[in-house]
Short mmCIF file of C-alpha atoms in Angstrom, two decimals:
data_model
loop_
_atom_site.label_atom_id
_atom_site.label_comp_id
_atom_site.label_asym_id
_atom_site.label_seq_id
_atom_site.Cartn_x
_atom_site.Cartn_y
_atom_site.Cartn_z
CA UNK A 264 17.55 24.73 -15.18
CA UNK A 265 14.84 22.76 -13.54
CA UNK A 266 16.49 20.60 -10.72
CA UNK A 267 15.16 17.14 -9.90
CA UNK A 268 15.31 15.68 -5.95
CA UNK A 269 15.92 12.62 -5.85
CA UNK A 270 15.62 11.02 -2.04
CA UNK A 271 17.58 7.15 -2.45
CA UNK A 272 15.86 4.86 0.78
CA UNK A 273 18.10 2.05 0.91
CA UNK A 274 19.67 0.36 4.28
CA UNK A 275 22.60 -0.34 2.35
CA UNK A 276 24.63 2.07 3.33
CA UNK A 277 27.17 2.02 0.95
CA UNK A 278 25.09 1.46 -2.26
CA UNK A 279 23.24 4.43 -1.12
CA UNK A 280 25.82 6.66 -0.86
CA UNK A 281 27.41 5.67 -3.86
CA UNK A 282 24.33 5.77 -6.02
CA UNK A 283 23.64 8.83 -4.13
CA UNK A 284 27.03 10.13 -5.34
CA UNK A 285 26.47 8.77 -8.87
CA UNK A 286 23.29 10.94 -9.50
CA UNK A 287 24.82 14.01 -7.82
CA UNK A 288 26.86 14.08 -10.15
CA UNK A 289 24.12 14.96 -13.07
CA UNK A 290 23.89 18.97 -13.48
CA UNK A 291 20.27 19.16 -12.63
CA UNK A 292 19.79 16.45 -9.72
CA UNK A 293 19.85 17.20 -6.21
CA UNK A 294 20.23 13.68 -3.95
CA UNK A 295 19.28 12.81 -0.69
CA UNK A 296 19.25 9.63 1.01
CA UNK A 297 17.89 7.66 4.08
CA UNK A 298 18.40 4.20 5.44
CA UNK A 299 14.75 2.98 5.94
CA UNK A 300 11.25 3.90 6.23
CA UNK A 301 10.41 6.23 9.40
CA UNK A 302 13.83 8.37 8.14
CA UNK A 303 12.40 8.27 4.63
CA UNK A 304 8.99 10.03 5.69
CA UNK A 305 10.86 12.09 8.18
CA UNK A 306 13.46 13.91 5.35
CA UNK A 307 9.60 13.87 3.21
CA UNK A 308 8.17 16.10 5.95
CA UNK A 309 11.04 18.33 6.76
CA UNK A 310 11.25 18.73 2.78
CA UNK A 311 7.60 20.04 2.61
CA UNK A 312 8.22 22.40 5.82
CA UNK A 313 11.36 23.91 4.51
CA UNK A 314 9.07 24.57 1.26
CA UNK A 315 11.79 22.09 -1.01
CA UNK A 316 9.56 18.94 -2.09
CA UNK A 317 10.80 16.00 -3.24
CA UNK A 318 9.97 14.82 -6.55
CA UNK A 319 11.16 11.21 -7.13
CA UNK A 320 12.24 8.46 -4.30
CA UNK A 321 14.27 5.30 -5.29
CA UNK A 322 12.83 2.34 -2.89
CA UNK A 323 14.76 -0.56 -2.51
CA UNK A 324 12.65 -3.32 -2.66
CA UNK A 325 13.75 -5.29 -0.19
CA UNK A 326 14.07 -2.91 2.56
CA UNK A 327 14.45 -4.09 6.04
CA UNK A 328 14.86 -7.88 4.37
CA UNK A 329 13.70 -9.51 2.10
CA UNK A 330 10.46 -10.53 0.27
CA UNK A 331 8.27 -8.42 2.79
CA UNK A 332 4.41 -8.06 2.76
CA UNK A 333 2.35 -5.55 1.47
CA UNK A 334 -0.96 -5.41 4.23
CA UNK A 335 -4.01 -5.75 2.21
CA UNK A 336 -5.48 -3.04 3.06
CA UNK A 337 -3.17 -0.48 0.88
CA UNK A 338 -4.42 -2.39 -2.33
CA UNK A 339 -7.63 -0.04 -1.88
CA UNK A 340 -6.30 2.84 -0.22
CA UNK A 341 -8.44 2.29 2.74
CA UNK A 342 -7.21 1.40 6.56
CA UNK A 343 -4.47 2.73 8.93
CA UNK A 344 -1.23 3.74 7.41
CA UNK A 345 1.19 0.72 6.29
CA UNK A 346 4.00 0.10 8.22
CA UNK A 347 7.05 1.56 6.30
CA UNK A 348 10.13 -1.17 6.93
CA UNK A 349 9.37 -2.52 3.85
CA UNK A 350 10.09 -1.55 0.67
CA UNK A 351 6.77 -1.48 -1.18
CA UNK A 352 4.80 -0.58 1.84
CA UNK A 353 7.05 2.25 2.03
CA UNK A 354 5.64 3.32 -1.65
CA UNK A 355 2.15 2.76 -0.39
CA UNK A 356 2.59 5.45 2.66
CA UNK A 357 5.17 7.95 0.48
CA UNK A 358 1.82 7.93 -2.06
CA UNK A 359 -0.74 8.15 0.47
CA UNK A 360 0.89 11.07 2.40
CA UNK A 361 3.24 12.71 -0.37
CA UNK A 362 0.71 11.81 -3.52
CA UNK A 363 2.98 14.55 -5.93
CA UNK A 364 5.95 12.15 -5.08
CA UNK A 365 6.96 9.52 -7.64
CA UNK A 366 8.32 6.21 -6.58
CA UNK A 367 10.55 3.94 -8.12
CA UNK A 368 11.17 0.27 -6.77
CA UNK A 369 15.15 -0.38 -7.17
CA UNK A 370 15.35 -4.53 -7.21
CA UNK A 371 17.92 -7.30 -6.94
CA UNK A 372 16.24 -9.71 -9.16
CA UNK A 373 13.22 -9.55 -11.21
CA UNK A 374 9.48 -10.69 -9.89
CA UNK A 375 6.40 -10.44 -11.74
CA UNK A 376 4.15 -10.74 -8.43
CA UNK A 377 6.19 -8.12 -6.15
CA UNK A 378 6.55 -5.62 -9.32
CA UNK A 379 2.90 -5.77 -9.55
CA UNK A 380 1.83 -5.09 -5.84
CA UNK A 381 4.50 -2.38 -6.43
CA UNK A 382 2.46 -0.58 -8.97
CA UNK A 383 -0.78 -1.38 -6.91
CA UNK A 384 0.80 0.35 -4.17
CA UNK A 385 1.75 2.99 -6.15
CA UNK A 386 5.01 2.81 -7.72
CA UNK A 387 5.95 4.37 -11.10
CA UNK A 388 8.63 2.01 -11.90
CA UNK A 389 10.86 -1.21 -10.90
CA UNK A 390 14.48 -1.22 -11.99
CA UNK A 391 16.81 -3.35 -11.30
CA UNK A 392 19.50 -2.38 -8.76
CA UNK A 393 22.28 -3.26 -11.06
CA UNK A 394 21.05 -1.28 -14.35
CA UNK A 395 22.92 1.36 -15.86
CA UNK A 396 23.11 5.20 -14.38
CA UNK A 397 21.67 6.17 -18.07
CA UNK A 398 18.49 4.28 -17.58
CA UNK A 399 17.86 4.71 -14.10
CA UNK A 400 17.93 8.29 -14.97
CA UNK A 401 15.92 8.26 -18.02
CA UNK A 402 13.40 5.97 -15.78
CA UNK A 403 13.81 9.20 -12.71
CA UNK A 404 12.76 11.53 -15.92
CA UNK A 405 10.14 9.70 -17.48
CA UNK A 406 8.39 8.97 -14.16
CA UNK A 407 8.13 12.46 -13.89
CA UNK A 408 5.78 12.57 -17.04
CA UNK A 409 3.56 10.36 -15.96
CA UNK A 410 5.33 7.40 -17.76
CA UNK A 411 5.53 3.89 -16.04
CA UNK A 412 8.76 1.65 -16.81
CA UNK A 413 9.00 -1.59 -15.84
CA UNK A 414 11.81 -4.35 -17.52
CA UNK A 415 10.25 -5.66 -20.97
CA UNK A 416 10.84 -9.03 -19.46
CA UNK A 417 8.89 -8.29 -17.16
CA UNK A 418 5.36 -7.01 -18.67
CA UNK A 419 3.74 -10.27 -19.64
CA UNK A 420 4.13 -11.51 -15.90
CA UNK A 421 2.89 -8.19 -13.82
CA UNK A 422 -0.15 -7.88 -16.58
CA UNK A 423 -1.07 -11.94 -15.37
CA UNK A 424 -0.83 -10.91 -11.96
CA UNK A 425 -2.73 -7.56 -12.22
CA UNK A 426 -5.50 -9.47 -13.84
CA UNK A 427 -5.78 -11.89 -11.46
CA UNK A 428 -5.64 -9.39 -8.46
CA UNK A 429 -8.67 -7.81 -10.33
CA UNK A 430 -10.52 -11.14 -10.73
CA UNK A 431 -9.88 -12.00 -7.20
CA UNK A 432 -11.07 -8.48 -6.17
CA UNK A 433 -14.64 -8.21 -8.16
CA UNK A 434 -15.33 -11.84 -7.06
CA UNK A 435 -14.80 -10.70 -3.22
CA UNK A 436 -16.65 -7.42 -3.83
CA UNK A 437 -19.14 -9.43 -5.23
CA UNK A 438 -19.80 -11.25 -1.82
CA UNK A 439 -19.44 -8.66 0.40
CA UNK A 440 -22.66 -6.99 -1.64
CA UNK A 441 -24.24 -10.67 -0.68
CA UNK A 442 -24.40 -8.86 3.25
CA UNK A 443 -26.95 -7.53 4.76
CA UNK A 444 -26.48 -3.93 5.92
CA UNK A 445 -26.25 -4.95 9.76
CA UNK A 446 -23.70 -7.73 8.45
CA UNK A 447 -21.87 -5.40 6.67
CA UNK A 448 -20.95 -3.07 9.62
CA UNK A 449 -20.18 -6.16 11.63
CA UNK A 450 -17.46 -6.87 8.58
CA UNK A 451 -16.22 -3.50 9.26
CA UNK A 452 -15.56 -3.68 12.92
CA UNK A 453 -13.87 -6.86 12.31
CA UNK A 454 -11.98 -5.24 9.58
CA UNK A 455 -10.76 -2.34 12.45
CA UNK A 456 -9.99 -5.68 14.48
CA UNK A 457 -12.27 -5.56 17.55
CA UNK A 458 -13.75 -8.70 18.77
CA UNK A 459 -16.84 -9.98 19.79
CA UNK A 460 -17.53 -8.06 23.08
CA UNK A 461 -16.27 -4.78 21.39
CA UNK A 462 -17.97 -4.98 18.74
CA UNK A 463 -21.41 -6.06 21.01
CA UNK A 464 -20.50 -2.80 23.24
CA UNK A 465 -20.11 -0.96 19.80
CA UNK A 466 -23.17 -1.70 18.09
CA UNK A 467 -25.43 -1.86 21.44
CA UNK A 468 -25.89 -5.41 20.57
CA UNK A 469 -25.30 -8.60 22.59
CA UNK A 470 -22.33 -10.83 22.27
CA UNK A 471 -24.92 -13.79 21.40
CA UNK A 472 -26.37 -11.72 18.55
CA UNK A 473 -22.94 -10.68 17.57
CA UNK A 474 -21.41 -14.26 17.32
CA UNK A 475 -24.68 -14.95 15.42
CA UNK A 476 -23.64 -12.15 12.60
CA UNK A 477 -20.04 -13.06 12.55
CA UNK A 478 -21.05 -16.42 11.61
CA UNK A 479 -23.24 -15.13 9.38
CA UNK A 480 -20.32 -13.32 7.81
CA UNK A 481 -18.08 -15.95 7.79
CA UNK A 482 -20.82 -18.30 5.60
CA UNK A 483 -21.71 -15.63 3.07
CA UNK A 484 -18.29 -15.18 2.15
CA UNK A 485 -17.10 -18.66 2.51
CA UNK A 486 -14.68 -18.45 4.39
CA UNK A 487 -13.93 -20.02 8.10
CA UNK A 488 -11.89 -17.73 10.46
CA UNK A 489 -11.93 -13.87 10.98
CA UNK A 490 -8.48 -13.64 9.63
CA UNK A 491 -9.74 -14.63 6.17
CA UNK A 492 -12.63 -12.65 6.14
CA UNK A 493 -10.38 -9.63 6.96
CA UNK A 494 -8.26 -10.41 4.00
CA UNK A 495 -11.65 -11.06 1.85
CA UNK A 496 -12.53 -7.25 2.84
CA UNK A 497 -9.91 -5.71 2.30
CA UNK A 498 -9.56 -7.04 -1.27
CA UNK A 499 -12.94 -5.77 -1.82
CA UNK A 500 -12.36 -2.41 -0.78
CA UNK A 501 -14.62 -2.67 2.58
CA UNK A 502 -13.51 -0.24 4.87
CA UNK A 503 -12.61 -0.18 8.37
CA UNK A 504 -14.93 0.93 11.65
CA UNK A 505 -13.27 4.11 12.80
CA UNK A 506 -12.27 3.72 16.36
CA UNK A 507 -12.66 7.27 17.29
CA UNK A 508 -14.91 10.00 16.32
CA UNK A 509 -17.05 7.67 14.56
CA UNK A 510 -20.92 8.53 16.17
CA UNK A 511 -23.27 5.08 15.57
CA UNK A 512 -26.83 6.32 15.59
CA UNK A 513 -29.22 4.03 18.31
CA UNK A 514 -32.02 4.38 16.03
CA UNK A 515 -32.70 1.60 13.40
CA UNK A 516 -30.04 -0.37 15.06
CA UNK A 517 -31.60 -3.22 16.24
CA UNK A 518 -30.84 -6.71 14.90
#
């Protein structure tokens, strides 16, 4: 008999262990469980060491409170690592650093825009917490051929929102490509979040020349602070200046 492992993230203790308990109780499921993020990618990596990989995690949505933010950045698989105490950023790191594990997002209540930045951030499914043991478990199974369940109700909502997350995508790619090369890298060191003297230092540029290309920037992509040009750049896919490692050439770098 092929055995399924199951690993239940919830900080609930008691619905953990007792859903925990529930699917143990099925002749081919082996169940683990851990009460938030960093504990859920710790029992991930000890799994993989000790050779016995997890195939499915349950995610409660709304771990470590509720209605927490996905960072932009995940929607394109670019930038640092998400930050795990919530629930669906917790599905964006399990998929980035465990991509044979599926996830499914466990929820209290149904929402069409959280279910679909759970399936942008990688998520198979989103159940709801109180469903039956029977179709959580035929969700756990059908996840593991490839299949993606989400609520019925639910479809016509996360297809609106997944459409609109595309529109609002291709029309910030499309400005970004409206940058000049030299603008473009700027965008990327803002994007890693150094400022102007950093990114002056970085670039062997001045600060006066810098400020000139973040405005720059800022007008091509209409937008007025750095904060939203961030967010415009990450929706587009631009990614970040690596801090370390990352060799800029002094030739053909001059403004």
């Amino acid at each position: 008999m092929v055995r399924i492992r199951v690993l239940v993230v919830d900080d609930h203790r008691i619905f953990a262990e007792s859903l925990a308990a529930a699917l143990a109780a099925e002749p081919d499921v082996d169940v683990s469980a851990a009460g938030s993020g960093p504990a859920a990618l710790r029992c991930l990596e000890r799994a993989v060491a000790e050779g016995r990989r997890f195939d499915v995690v349950l995610v409660d949505a709304d771990l470590g409170g509720p209605a927490g933010a996905v960072p932009a950045q995940r929607e394109s698989g670019s930038g640092p690592p998400a930050p795990t105490s919530d629930g669906i950023a917790l599905v964006a790191g399990v998929r980035l650093a465990h991509p044979g594990v599926r996830a499914v997002v466990l929820a209290e209540r149904d929402d069409p825009r959280r279910a679909a930045l759970a399936l942008q951030a990688g998520a198979s499914g989103w159940v709801a917490k109180d469903c039956s043991l029977s179709r959580l478990l035929a969700v756990i199974r059908g996840v593991l051929r490839e299949e993606t369940h989400l609520p019925p109700a639910l479809l016509t909502g996360v297809l609106r929102e997944l459409t609109a997350a595309r529109k609002h995508r291709t029309d910030s790619e499309r400005l970004v490509e409206s940058l000049t090369p030299r603008e473009h890298e700027v965008l990327r060191c803002m994007v890693a979040g150094l400022g102007r003297k950093d990114v002056a230092a970085r670039l062997f540029l001045s600060p006066h020349t810098v400020r000139t290309h973040m405005q720059n920037v800022l007008g091509k992509l209409g937008v007025h602070s750095t904060l939203a040009a961030v967010a415009l750049a990450r929706r587009a896919g631009v990614r970040p200046a690596e801090l370390a490692g990352d060799v800029v050439e002094r030739s053909g770098q001059l403004a």
